[in-house]
mmCIF file of C-alpha atoms and ligand atoms in Angstrom:
data_model
loop_
_atom_site.group_PDB
_atom_site.id
_atom_site.type_symbol
_atom_site.label_atom_id
_atom_site.label_comp_id
_atom_site.label_asym_id
_atom_site.label_seq_id
_atom_site.Cartn_x
_atom_site.Cartn_y
_atom_site.Cartn_z
ATOM 1 C CA MET A 1 125.883 93.441 58.066
ATOM 2 C CA ALA A 2 125.799 91.828 61.495
ATOM 3 C CA THR A 3 124.068 88.481 61.944
ATOM 4 C CA ILE A 4 120.610 89.062 63.410
ATOM 5 C CA TYR A 5 118.432 86.137 64.481
ATOM 6 C CA ARG A 6 114.692 86.557 64.513
ATOM 7 C CA GLU A 7 113.589 83.071 65.437
ATOM 8 C CA GLY A 8 114.299 80.169 67.695
ATOM 9 C CA ASP A 9 112.705 76.973 68.906
ATOM 10 C CA LEU A 10 110.996 77.632 72.218
ATOM 11 C CA ASP A 11 110.471 73.875 72.694
ATOM 12 C CA LEU A 12 114.192 73.613 73.493
ATOM 13 C CA LEU A 13 113.359 75.293 76.823
ATOM 14 C CA SER A 14 111.486 72.221 78.002
ATOM 15 C CA GLY A 15 112.987 72.237 81.496
ATOM 16 C CA LYS A 16 112.886 74.739 84.318
ATOM 17 C CA VAL A 17 114.440 78.187 84.022
ATOM 18 C CA ALA A 18 115.735 79.607 87.309
ATOM 19 C CA VAL A 19 115.717 83.404 87.177
ATOM 20 C CA ILE A 20 118.047 84.645 89.916
ATOM 21 C CA GLY A 21 117.117 88.168 91.000
ATOM 22 C CA TYR A 22 113.859 90.054 90.507
ATOM 23 C CA GLY A 23 115.027 93.570 89.663
ATOM 24 C CA SER A 24 114.960 95.421 86.365
ATOM 25 C CA GLN A 25 115.889 92.524 84.070
ATOM 26 C CA GLY A 26 114.874 89.690 86.401
ATOM 27 C CA HIS A 27 111.214 90.614 86.643
ATOM 28 C CA ALA A 28 110.926 91.128 82.883
ATOM 29 C CA HIS A 29 112.620 87.840 81.972
ATOM 30 C CA ALA A 30 110.651 85.848 84.542
ATOM 31 C CA LEU A 31 107.260 87.252 83.526
ATOM 32 C CA ASN A 32 107.908 87.121 79.773
ATOM 33 C CA LEU A 33 109.181 83.536 79.956
ATOM 34 C CA ARG A 34 106.207 82.505 82.061
ATOM 35 C CA ASP A 35 103.774 84.134 79.637
ATOM 36 C CA SER A 36 105.569 82.347 76.785
ATOM 37 C CA GLY A 37 104.733 79.048 78.469
ATOM 38 C CA VAL A 38 108.132 78.325 80.015
ATOM 39 C CA ASP A 39 108.429 76.729 83.470
ATOM 40 C CA VAL A 40 109.997 79.499 85.574
ATOM 41 C CA GLN A 41 111.097 79.764 89.176
ATOM 42 C CA VAL A 42 112.467 82.952 90.675
ATOM 43 C CA GLY A 43 115.431 82.389 93.000
ATOM 44 C CA LEU A 44 115.838 85.003 95.736
ATOM 45 C CA ARG A 45 117.992 85.310 98.827
ATOM 46 C CA GLU A 46 116.329 84.921 102.184
ATOM 47 C CA GLY A 47 114.335 87.951 103.271
ATOM 48 C CA SER A 48 114.509 89.498 99.801
ATOM 49 C CA PRO A 49 112.158 92.459 99.480
ATOM 50 C CA SER A 50 111.470 91.322 95.896
ATOM 51 C CA ALA A 51 109.803 88.073 96.990
ATOM 52 C CA GLU A 52 106.420 89.626 97.642
ATOM 53 C CA LYS A 53 106.361 91.380 94.280
ATOM 54 C CA ALA A 54 107.235 88.194 92.428
ATOM 55 C CA GLU A 55 104.602 86.194 94.282
ATOM 56 C CA GLU A 56 101.982 88.859 93.657
ATOM 57 C CA ALA A 57 102.777 88.562 89.972
ATOM 58 C CA GLY A 58 101.911 84.881 90.241
ATOM 59 C CA LEU A 59 105.463 83.546 90.031
ATOM 60 C CA GLU A 60 106.930 80.682 92.013
ATOM 61 C CA VAL A 61 109.580 81.982 94.388
ATOM 62 C CA ARG A 62 112.238 79.727 95.911
ATOM 63 C CA SER A 63 115.565 80.107 97.674
ATOM 64 C CA ILE A 64 118.350 80.524 95.108
ATOM 65 C CA ALA A 65 119.610 77.004 95.846
ATOM 66 C CA ASP A 66 116.153 75.457 95.343
ATOM 67 C CA ALA A 67 115.526 77.350 92.125
ATOM 68 C CA VAL A 68 118.913 76.244 90.757
ATOM 69 C CA ARG A 69 118.365 72.576 91.647
ATOM 70 C CA GLY A 70 116.776 70.809 88.713
ATOM 71 C CA ALA A 71 116.974 73.850 86.426
ATOM 72 C CA GLN A 72 117.846 73.463 82.743
ATOM 73 C CA VAL A 73 118.906 77.113 82.559
ATOM 74 C CA VAL A 74 120.086 79.394 85.364
ATOM 75 C CA ALA A 75 119.784 83.088 84.450
ATOM 76 C CA LEU A 76 121.961 85.337 86.628
ATOM 77 C CA LEU A 77 119.994 88.559 86.800
ATOM 78 C CA CYS A 78 121.102 89.979 90.117
ATOM 79 C CA PRO A 79 123.432 93.016 90.061
ATOM 80 C CA ASP A 80 126.830 92.366 88.476
ATOM 81 C CA HIS A 81 128.768 93.148 91.641
ATOM 82 C CA VAL A 82 126.949 90.499 93.709
ATOM 83 C CA GLN A 83 126.965 87.774 91.051
ATOM 84 C CA LYS A 84 130.273 86.228 92.143
ATOM 85 C CA GLU A 85 129.163 85.804 95.740
ATOM 86 C CA VAL A 86 125.751 84.465 94.696
ATOM 87 C CA TRP A 87 127.488 82.105 92.264
ATOM 88 C CA ASP A 88 130.001 80.776 94.810
ATOM 89 C CA GLU A 89 127.563 80.344 97.673
ATOM 90 C CA HIS A 90 124.262 79.393 96.102
ATOM 91 C CA ILE A 91 124.578 78.474 92.446
ATOM 92 C CA ALA A 92 127.781 76.496 91.877
ATOM 93 C CA PRO A 93 127.060 73.934 94.648
ATOM 94 C CA ASN A 94 123.555 73.260 93.309
ATOM 95 C CA LEU A 95 123.989 73.387 89.542
ATOM 96 C CA GLU A 96 122.650 70.295 87.744
ATOM 97 C CA PRO A 97 125.085 68.487 85.433
ATOM 98 C CA GLY A 98 124.696 70.002 81.977
ATOM 99 C CA ALA A 99 122.645 72.994 83.124
ATOM 100 C CA ALA A 100 123.200 76.129 81.056
ATOM 101 C CA VAL A 101 124.265 79.378 82.709
ATOM 102 C CA LEU A 102 122.866 82.550 81.195
ATOM 103 C CA PHE A 103 123.919 86.181 81.630
ATOM 104 C CA ALA A 104 122.489 89.507 80.454
ATOM 105 C CA HIS A 105 125.927 91.173 80.574
ATOM 106 C CA GLY A 106 129.339 89.594 80.092
ATOM 107 C CA LEU A 107 131.397 91.388 82.763
ATOM 108 C CA ASN A 108 131.913 88.536 85.248
ATOM 109 C CA ILE A 109 132.579 85.882 82.599
ATOM 110 C CA HIS A 110 134.747 87.953 80.292
ATOM 111 C CA PHE A 111 136.982 89.129 83.132
ATOM 112 C CA GLU A 112 136.935 85.640 84.702
ATOM 113 C CA ARG A 113 135.452 86.609 88.028
ATOM 114 C CA ILE A 114 133.040 83.720 87.566
ATOM 115 C CA ALA A 115 134.335 80.595 85.834
ATOM 116 C CA PRO A 116 131.613 77.948 85.456
ATOM 117 C CA PRO A 117 133.079 74.430 85.357
ATOM 118 C CA GLU A 118 133.416 72.499 82.074
ATOM 119 C CA GLY A 119 130.302 70.783 80.885
ATOM 120 C CA HIS A 120 127.981 73.782 81.206
ATOM 121 C CA ASP A 121 126.871 75.975 78.330
ATOM 122 C CA VAL A 122 127.617 79.626 79.111
ATOM 123 C CA ILE A 123 125.406 81.931 77.092
ATOM 124 C CA MET A 124 124.201 85.514 76.965
ATOM 125 C CA VAL A 125 120.896 87.053 76.022
ATOM 126 C CA ALA A 126 121.130 90.768 76.715
ATOM 127 C CA PRO A 127 118.151 92.974 75.919
ATOM 128 C CA LYS A 128 119.327 96.394 74.775
ATOM 129 C CA ALA A 129 116.732 98.096 76.956
ATOM 130 C CA PRO A 130 115.892 98.598 80.614
ATOM 131 C CA GLY A 131 113.892 95.722 82.084
ATOM 132 C CA HIS A 132 110.702 97.723 82.325
ATOM 133 C CA ARG A 133 110.711 98.300 78.580
ATOM 134 C CA VAL A 134 111.417 94.606 78.032
ATOM 135 C CA ARG A 135 108.247 93.769 79.935
ATOM 136 C CA GLU A 136 106.030 96.577 78.558
ATOM 137 C CA LEU A 137 106.874 95.912 74.937
ATOM 138 C CA TYR A 138 106.423 92.157 75.345
ATOM 139 C CA VAL A 139 102.949 92.706 76.797
ATOM 140 C CA SER A 140 102.041 95.023 73.936
ATOM 141 C CA GLY A 141 102.984 92.317 71.440
ATOM 142 C CA ALA A 142 106.239 93.954 70.402
ATOM 143 C CA GLY A 143 109.746 93.363 71.771
ATOM 144 C CA THR A 144 113.121 94.911 72.446
ATOM 145 C CA PRO A 145 116.246 94.137 70.422
ATOM 146 C CA GLY A 146 118.855 92.034 72.160
ATOM 147 C CA LEU A 147 122.353 90.627 71.880
ATOM 148 C CA VAL A 148 123.122 86.917 71.859
ATOM 149 C CA ALA A 149 126.480 85.274 72.538
ATOM 150 C CA VAL A 150 127.982 81.910 73.418
ATOM 151 C CA HIS A 151 131.012 81.788 75.702
ATOM 152 C CA ARG A 152 131.063 78.014 75.952
ATOM 153 C CA ASP A 153 129.158 75.493 73.875
ATOM 154 C CA ALA A 154 129.325 72.365 76.006
ATOM 155 C CA SER A 155 126.097 70.803 74.743
ATOM 156 C CA GLY A 156 126.712 71.495 71.068
ATOM 157 C CA ASN A 157 123.387 73.307 71.162
ATOM 158 C CA ALA A 158 124.193 76.432 73.159
ATOM 159 C CA LEU A 159 123.284 78.989 70.501
ATOM 160 C CA ALA A 160 119.934 77.324 69.806
ATOM 161 C CA LEU A 161 119.184 77.330 73.525
ATOM 162 C CA ALA A 162 120.060 81.035 73.794
ATOM 163 C CA LEU A 163 117.813 81.813 70.819
ATOM 164 C CA ALA A 164 114.964 79.872 72.442
ATOM 165 C CA TYR A 165 115.399 82.043 75.539
ATOM 166 C CA GLY A 166 115.446 85.115 73.271
ATOM 167 C CA VAL A 167 112.108 83.999 71.838
ATOM 168 C CA GLY A 168 110.761 83.463 75.359
ATOM 169 C CA ILE A 169 111.541 86.989 76.518
ATOM 170 C CA GLY A 170 110.374 88.549 73.249
ATOM 171 C CA CYS A 171 113.678 89.847 71.881
ATOM 172 C CA ALA A 172 113.513 87.586 68.824
ATOM 173 C CA ARG A 173 110.408 89.504 67.690
ATOM 174 C CA VAL A 174 112.756 92.397 66.892
ATOM 175 C CA GLY A 175 116.110 90.665 66.489
ATOM 176 C CA LEU A 176 118.990 89.123 68.413
ATOM 177 C CA LEU A 177 122.293 90.461 67.184
ATOM 178 C CA ALA A 178 125.123 87.936 67.365
ATOM 179 C CA THR A 179 128.109 89.094 69.396
ATOM 180 C CA THR A 180 130.738 87.710 71.775
ATOM 181 C CA PHE A 181 131.104 88.140 75.528
ATOM 182 C CA ALA A 182 134.239 90.209 74.831
ATOM 183 C CA GLU A 183 132.565 92.554 72.363
ATOM 184 C CA GLU A 184 129.440 93.049 74.462
ATOM 185 C CA THR A 185 131.366 93.650 77.679
ATOM 186 C CA GLU A 186 134.057 95.940 76.302
ATOM 187 C CA SER A 187 131.711 98.041 74.149
ATOM 188 C CA ASP A 188 129.172 98.335 76.975
ATOM 189 C CA LEU A 189 131.828 99.499 79.453
ATOM 190 C CA PHE A 190 133.218 101.929 76.901
ATOM 191 C CA GLY A 191 129.795 103.407 76.176
ATOM 192 C CA GLU A 192 129.047 103.932 79.837
ATOM 193 C CA GLN A 193 132.471 105.390 80.646
ATOM 194 C CA ALA A 194 133.193 107.542 77.625
ATOM 195 C CA VAL A 195 129.926 108.551 76.014
ATOM 196 C CA LEU A 196 126.540 107.849 77.668
ATOM 197 C CA CYS A 197 127.791 108.185 81.202
ATOM 198 C CA GLY A 198 131.250 109.623 81.746
ATOM 199 C CA GLY A 199 131.545 111.736 78.611
ATOM 200 C CA VAL A 200 128.140 113.366 78.143
ATOM 201 C CA PRO A 201 127.431 114.140 81.813
ATOM 202 C CA ALA A 202 130.943 115.588 82.187
ATOM 203 C CA LEU A 203 130.495 117.779 79.094
ATOM 204 C CA VAL A 204 127.121 119.021 80.363
ATOM 205 C CA GLN A 205 128.671 119.844 83.719
ATOM 206 C CA ALA A 206 131.692 121.603 82.169
ATOM 207 C CA GLY A 207 129.454 123.682 79.898
ATOM 208 C CA PHE A 208 127.252 124.636 82.844
ATOM 209 C CA ASP A 209 130.296 125.573 84.965
ATOM 210 C CA VAL A 210 131.811 127.750 82.214
ATOM 211 C CA LEU A 211 128.601 129.743 81.767
ATOM 212 C CA VAL A 212 128.098 130.198 85.522
ATOM 213 C CA GLU A 213 131.753 131.206 86.063
ATOM 214 C CA ALA A 214 131.313 133.802 83.320
ATOM 215 C CA GLY A 215 128.424 135.353 85.263
ATOM 216 C CA TYR A 216 125.413 133.922 83.464
ATOM 217 C CA GLN A 217 122.433 132.880 85.591
ATOM 218 C CA PRO A 218 122.634 129.227 86.636
ATOM 219 C CA GLU A 219 119.023 128.720 85.530
ATOM 220 C CA ILE A 220 119.935 129.834 82.000
ATOM 221 C CA ALA A 221 122.991 127.581 82.047
ATOM 222 C CA TYR A 222 120.859 124.643 83.188
ATOM 223 C CA TYR A 223 118.279 125.042 80.438
ATOM 224 C CA GLU A 224 120.953 125.495 77.830
ATOM 225 C CA CYS A 225 123.350 122.724 78.764
ATOM 226 C CA LEU A 226 121.140 120.073 80.352
ATOM 227 C CA ASN A 227 117.453 120.498 79.661
ATOM 228 C CA GLU A 228 117.830 121.061 75.934
ATOM 229 C CA LEU A 229 120.121 118.072 75.627
ATOM 230 C CA LYS A 230 117.081 115.827 75.579
ATOM 231 C CA LEU A 231 115.630 117.671 72.617
ATOM 232 C CA ILE A 232 118.841 117.259 70.637
ATOM 233 C CA VAL A 233 119.170 113.599 71.590
ATOM 234 C CA ASP A 234 115.568 112.978 70.516
ATOM 235 C CA LEU A 235 116.345 114.445 67.089
ATOM 236 C CA LEU A 236 119.505 112.340 66.760
ATOM 237 C CA TYR A 237 117.573 109.258 67.847
ATOM 238 C CA GLN A 238 114.750 109.880 65.408
ATOM 239 C CA GLY A 239 116.675 110.829 62.312
ATOM 240 C CA GLY A 240 120.411 110.898 62.870
ATOM 241 C CA TYR A 241 122.809 113.809 62.389
ATOM 242 C CA GLU A 242 121.172 114.956 59.172
ATOM 243 C CA TYR A 243 117.756 115.338 60.776
ATOM 244 C CA MET A 244 119.188 117.049 63.865
ATOM 245 C CA ARG A 245 121.071 119.569 61.694
ATOM 246 C CA TYR A 246 118.008 120.117 59.533
ATOM 247 C CA SER A 247 115.894 120.794 62.604
ATOM 248 C CA VAL A 248 118.172 123.230 64.462
ATOM 249 C CA SER A 249 118.678 126.760 63.124
ATOM 250 C CA ASP A 250 121.361 127.513 60.542
ATOM 251 C CA VAL A 251 123.237 129.468 63.194
ATOM 252 C CA ALA A 252 123.238 126.421 65.468
ATOM 253 C CA GLU A 253 124.299 124.209 62.584
ATOM 254 C CA TYR A 254 127.184 126.544 61.675
ATOM 255 C CA GLY A 255 128.298 126.594 65.309
ATOM 256 C CA ASP A 256 128.017 122.816 65.566
ATOM 257 C CA LEU A 257 130.070 122.163 62.458
ATOM 258 C CA SER A 258 132.752 124.791 63.111
ATOM 259 C CA ARG A 259 133.173 124.429 66.910
ATOM 260 C CA GLY A 260 132.326 120.778 67.572
ATOM 261 C CA PRO A 261 135.675 119.461 66.317
ATOM 262 C CA ARG A 262 137.434 121.957 68.619
ATOM 263 C CA VAL A 263 135.512 120.717 71.668
ATOM 264 C CA VAL A 264 136.139 117.070 70.932
ATOM 265 C CA ASP A 265 139.555 117.211 69.299
ATOM 266 C CA ASP A 266 142.288 114.620 68.724
ATOM 267 C CA ALA A 267 143.423 114.893 72.343
ATOM 268 C CA VAL A 268 139.941 113.920 73.568
ATOM 269 C CA LYS A 269 139.806 111.093 71.043
ATOM 270 C CA GLN A 270 143.184 109.877 72.287
ATOM 271 C CA ARG A 271 141.863 109.798 75.849
ATOM 272 C CA LEU A 272 138.869 107.783 74.633
ATOM 273 C CA ARG A 273 141.353 105.295 73.147
ATOM 274 C CA ASP A 274 143.224 105.204 76.470
ATOM 275 C CA ILE A 275 139.987 104.481 78.337
ATOM 276 C CA LEU A 276 139.149 101.720 75.856
ATOM 277 C CA GLY A 277 142.666 100.350 76.364
ATOM 278 C CA GLU A 278 142.176 100.128 80.135
ATOM 279 C CA ILE A 279 138.970 98.193 79.521
ATOM 280 C CA GLN A 280 140.590 95.820 77.033
ATOM 281 C CA THR A 281 143.613 95.004 79.199
ATOM 282 C CA GLY A 282 141.368 94.252 82.173
ATOM 283 C CA ALA A 283 142.880 97.126 84.204
ATOM 284 C CA PHE A 284 139.457 98.710 84.703
ATOM 285 C CA ALA A 285 137.849 95.448 85.824
ATOM 286 C CA GLU A 286 140.737 94.781 88.196
ATOM 287 C CA GLU A 287 140.306 98.233 89.767
ATOM 288 C CA LEU A 288 136.514 97.781 90.033
ATOM 289 C CA PHE A 289 136.638 94.276 91.509
ATOM 290 C CA ALA A 290 139.396 95.194 94.005
ATOM 291 C CA ASP A 291 137.349 98.133 95.262
ATOM 292 C CA ASP A 292 134.271 95.933 95.486
ATOM 293 C CA GLU A 293 136.108 93.335 97.522
ATOM 294 C CA ALA A 294 137.462 96.025 99.861
ATOM 295 C CA GLY A 295 133.902 97.222 100.596
ATOM 296 C CA ARG A 296 133.907 99.960 97.925
ATOM 297 C CA PRO A 297 136.008 102.696 99.611
ATOM 298 C CA LYS A 298 137.035 104.245 96.287
ATOM 299 C CA PHE A 299 133.469 104.158 95.003
ATOM 300 C CA ALA A 300 132.349 106.065 98.128
ATOM 301 C CA GLU A 301 135.030 108.713 97.561
ATOM 302 C CA LEU A 302 134.108 109.061 93.897
ATOM 303 C CA ARG A 303 130.431 109.439 94.740
ATOM 304 C CA LYS A 304 131.234 112.140 97.258
ATOM 305 C CA ALA A 305 133.452 114.046 94.819
ATOM 306 C CA GLY A 306 130.796 113.690 92.097
ATOM 307 C CA GLU A 307 128.136 115.110 94.387
ATOM 308 C CA GLU A 308 130.347 118.066 95.267
ATOM 309 C CA ARG A 309 131.118 118.820 91.614
ATOM 310 C CA ALA A 310 127.448 118.656 90.690
ATOM 311 C CA ALA A 311 126.075 120.505 93.727
ATOM 312 C CA GLU A 312 125.159 123.692 91.850
ATOM 313 C CA ILE A 313 123.687 122.112 88.715
ATOM 314 C CA GLU A 314 121.716 119.728 90.945
ATOM 315 C CA ARG A 315 120.362 122.538 93.101
ATOM 316 C CA VAL A 316 119.159 124.506 90.087
ATOM 317 C CA GLY A 317 117.922 121.420 88.287
ATOM 318 C CA LYS A 318 115.792 120.340 91.208
ATOM 319 C CA GLU A 319 114.041 123.699 91.359
ATOM 320 C CA LEU A 320 113.436 123.923 87.642
ATOM 321 C CA ARG A 321 112.264 120.349 87.270
ATOM 322 C CA ALA A 322 109.814 120.889 90.130
ATOM 323 C CA LEU A 323 108.431 123.943 88.266
ATOM 324 C CA ALA A 324 107.918 121.872 85.158
ATOM 325 C CA GLY A 325 106.430 118.988 87.132
ATOM 326 C CA VAL A 326 109.021 116.722 85.539
ATOM 327 C CA GLU A 327 110.081 115.002 88.727
ATOM 328 C CA GLY A 328 106.555 113.900 89.547
ATOM 329 C CA LEU A 329 106.101 112.742 85.992
ATOM 330 C CA LEU A 330 109.158 110.497 86.073
ATOM 331 C CA GLY A 331 108.577 109.332 89.612
ATOM 332 C CA VAL A 332 112.044 110.458 90.685
ATOM 333 C CA ARG A 333 113.052 112.366 93.786
HETATM 334 P P1 LIG B 1 118.952 95.077 89.485
HETATM 335 O O1 LIG B 1 119.879 95.956 90.243
HETATM 336 O O2 LIG B 1 117.671 95.644 89.024
HETATM 337 O O3 LIG B 1 118.670 93.735 90.339
HETATM 338 C C1 LIG B 1 118.253 93.842 91.602
HETATM 339 C C2 LIG B 1 117.675 92.501 92.046
HETATM 340 O O4 LIG B 1 118.717 91.552 92.272
HETATM 341 C C3 LIG B 1 116.956 92.678 93.344
HETATM 342 O O5 LIG B 1 115.599 92.994 93.102
HETATM 343 C C4 LIG B 1 117.137 91.340 93.983
HETATM 344 O O6 LIG B 1 116.138 90.468 93.525
HETATM 345 C C5 LIG B 1 118.462 90.855 93.455
HETATM 346 N N1 LIG B 1 119.567 91.112 94.395
HETATM 347 C C6 LIG B 1 120.041 92.317 94.817
HETATM 348 N N2 LIG B 1 121.049 92.165 95.672
HETATM 349 C C7 LIG B 1 121.249 90.843 95.794
HETATM 350 C C8 LIG B 1 122.151 90.061 96.566
HETATM 351 N N3 LIG B 1 123.060 90.622 97.359
HETATM 352 N N4 LIG B 1 122.064 88.728 96.439
HETATM 353 C C9 LIG B 1 121.148 88.155 95.644
HETATM 354 N N5 LIG B 1 120.270 88.849 94.897
HETATM 355 C C10 LIG B 1 120.314 90.170 94.971
HETATM 356 O O7 LIG B 1 119.768 94.404 88.296
HETATM 357 P P2 LIG B 1 119.584 94.647 86.742
HETATM 358 O O8 LIG B 1 119.876 96.073 86.419
HETATM 359 O O9 LIG B 1 118.342 94.005 86.282
HETATM 360 O O10 LIG B 1 120.837 93.801 86.217
HETATM 361 C C11 LIG B 1 120.823 92.403 86.145
HETATM 362 C C12 LIG B 1 121.753 91.980 85.026
HETATM 363 O O11 LIG B 1 121.216 92.449 83.782
HETATM 364 C C13 LIG B 1 123.149 92.567 85.138
HETATM 365 O O12 LIG B 1 124.063 91.613 84.660
HETATM 366 C C14 LIG B 1 123.095 93.761 84.222
HETATM 367 O O13 LIG B 1 124.356 94.140 83.709
HETATM 368 C C15 LIG B 1 122.215 93.230 83.126
HETATM 369 N N6 LIG B 1 121.524 94.225 82.305
HETATM 370 C C16 LIG B 1 120.799 95.207 82.899
HETATM 371 C C17 LIG B 1 120.095 96.106 82.119
HETATM 372 C C18 LIG B 1 119.215 97.159 82.750
HETATM 373 O O14 LIG B 1 118.565 97.869 82.022
HETATM 374 N N7 LIG B 1 119.123 97.309 84.054
HETATM 375 C C19 LIG B 1 120.144 96.029 80.724
HETATM 376 C C20 LIG B 1 120.871 94.980 80.143
HETATM 377 C C21 LIG B 1 121.550 94.095 80.946
HETATM 378 MG MG1 LIG B 2 124.944 99.439 78.517
#
């Protein structure tokens, strides 16, 4: 069984916490820490559209440099692809001796895009939930599970400090699972390339395309391959494979058990291993960072190709979601 921490000493966070960025995670960490009695400042770049929101929520907003100065902990909660620039320009020059640097995802540390100097604790507290859930559940008295890791223990007290932060944002109410920057980063990238994103959306699209090519109505293909996916995922989430197979019809269960291994066969599994290999060797990160530094030309191409591939399923989906009122419900376009 993994090590799961459920407590920490909040008094260890006696100094200021600088929360850099006020997006999904940033707003939740800043507000939860503040409500836990921690001294928080939000550090934002000049002209940031988030500043007004943070101030309205009653938080102190400073420039990134000012928030970092005098902080005991600096939490980097701006998007991963801007963290290096924010680090180089605004954080590194202003970091107090001995200040701890905290991440909610290990990408930039694990692949050495950011290398904090010796003498600073480098820690991770990563809620396993979108920021809005992290805030909502904290307010309701509950919490979201999280991961905790120490990349560098300069103070001799880095884990305890990370756990205190985990208490402050409410994750310790549920549990902080001990991991490493390597494990968190590599498994997270794998999940979002091979299964959650990558794999599942590609399978949905391929299934949709096969039905439409065979002459079935696109609306039927959409309901079958995309809309119903949520129902199956809900069953898996609630009760695992056994509950899902109990809940679907026997015909569906027979089809699942006899055809599933043909859809995802050894060749697919081998490609999953190859994708994991590219993550582990750093080849993926190298490709991603190089594209980022070049102004994202490859990303733009990939987005365009993705839009073209999905044009038909998107067209149908938009119409059917509008019928169901789903788009309004979720507040999406
Ligand atoms: P986000 O995209 O929501 O953050 C946007 C915020 O960052 C903006 O509101 C702004 O305040 C700031 N920002 C944007 N561009 C900036 C720039 N150029 N310079 C300075 N600040 C800028 O980010 P997020 O999704 O909350 O991710 C933050 C960190 O948390 C990442 O390391 C991410 O991997 C991690 N994480 C995110 C989630 C999630 O659910 N979103 C879950 C776990 C971990
Ligand atoms: Mg993830």
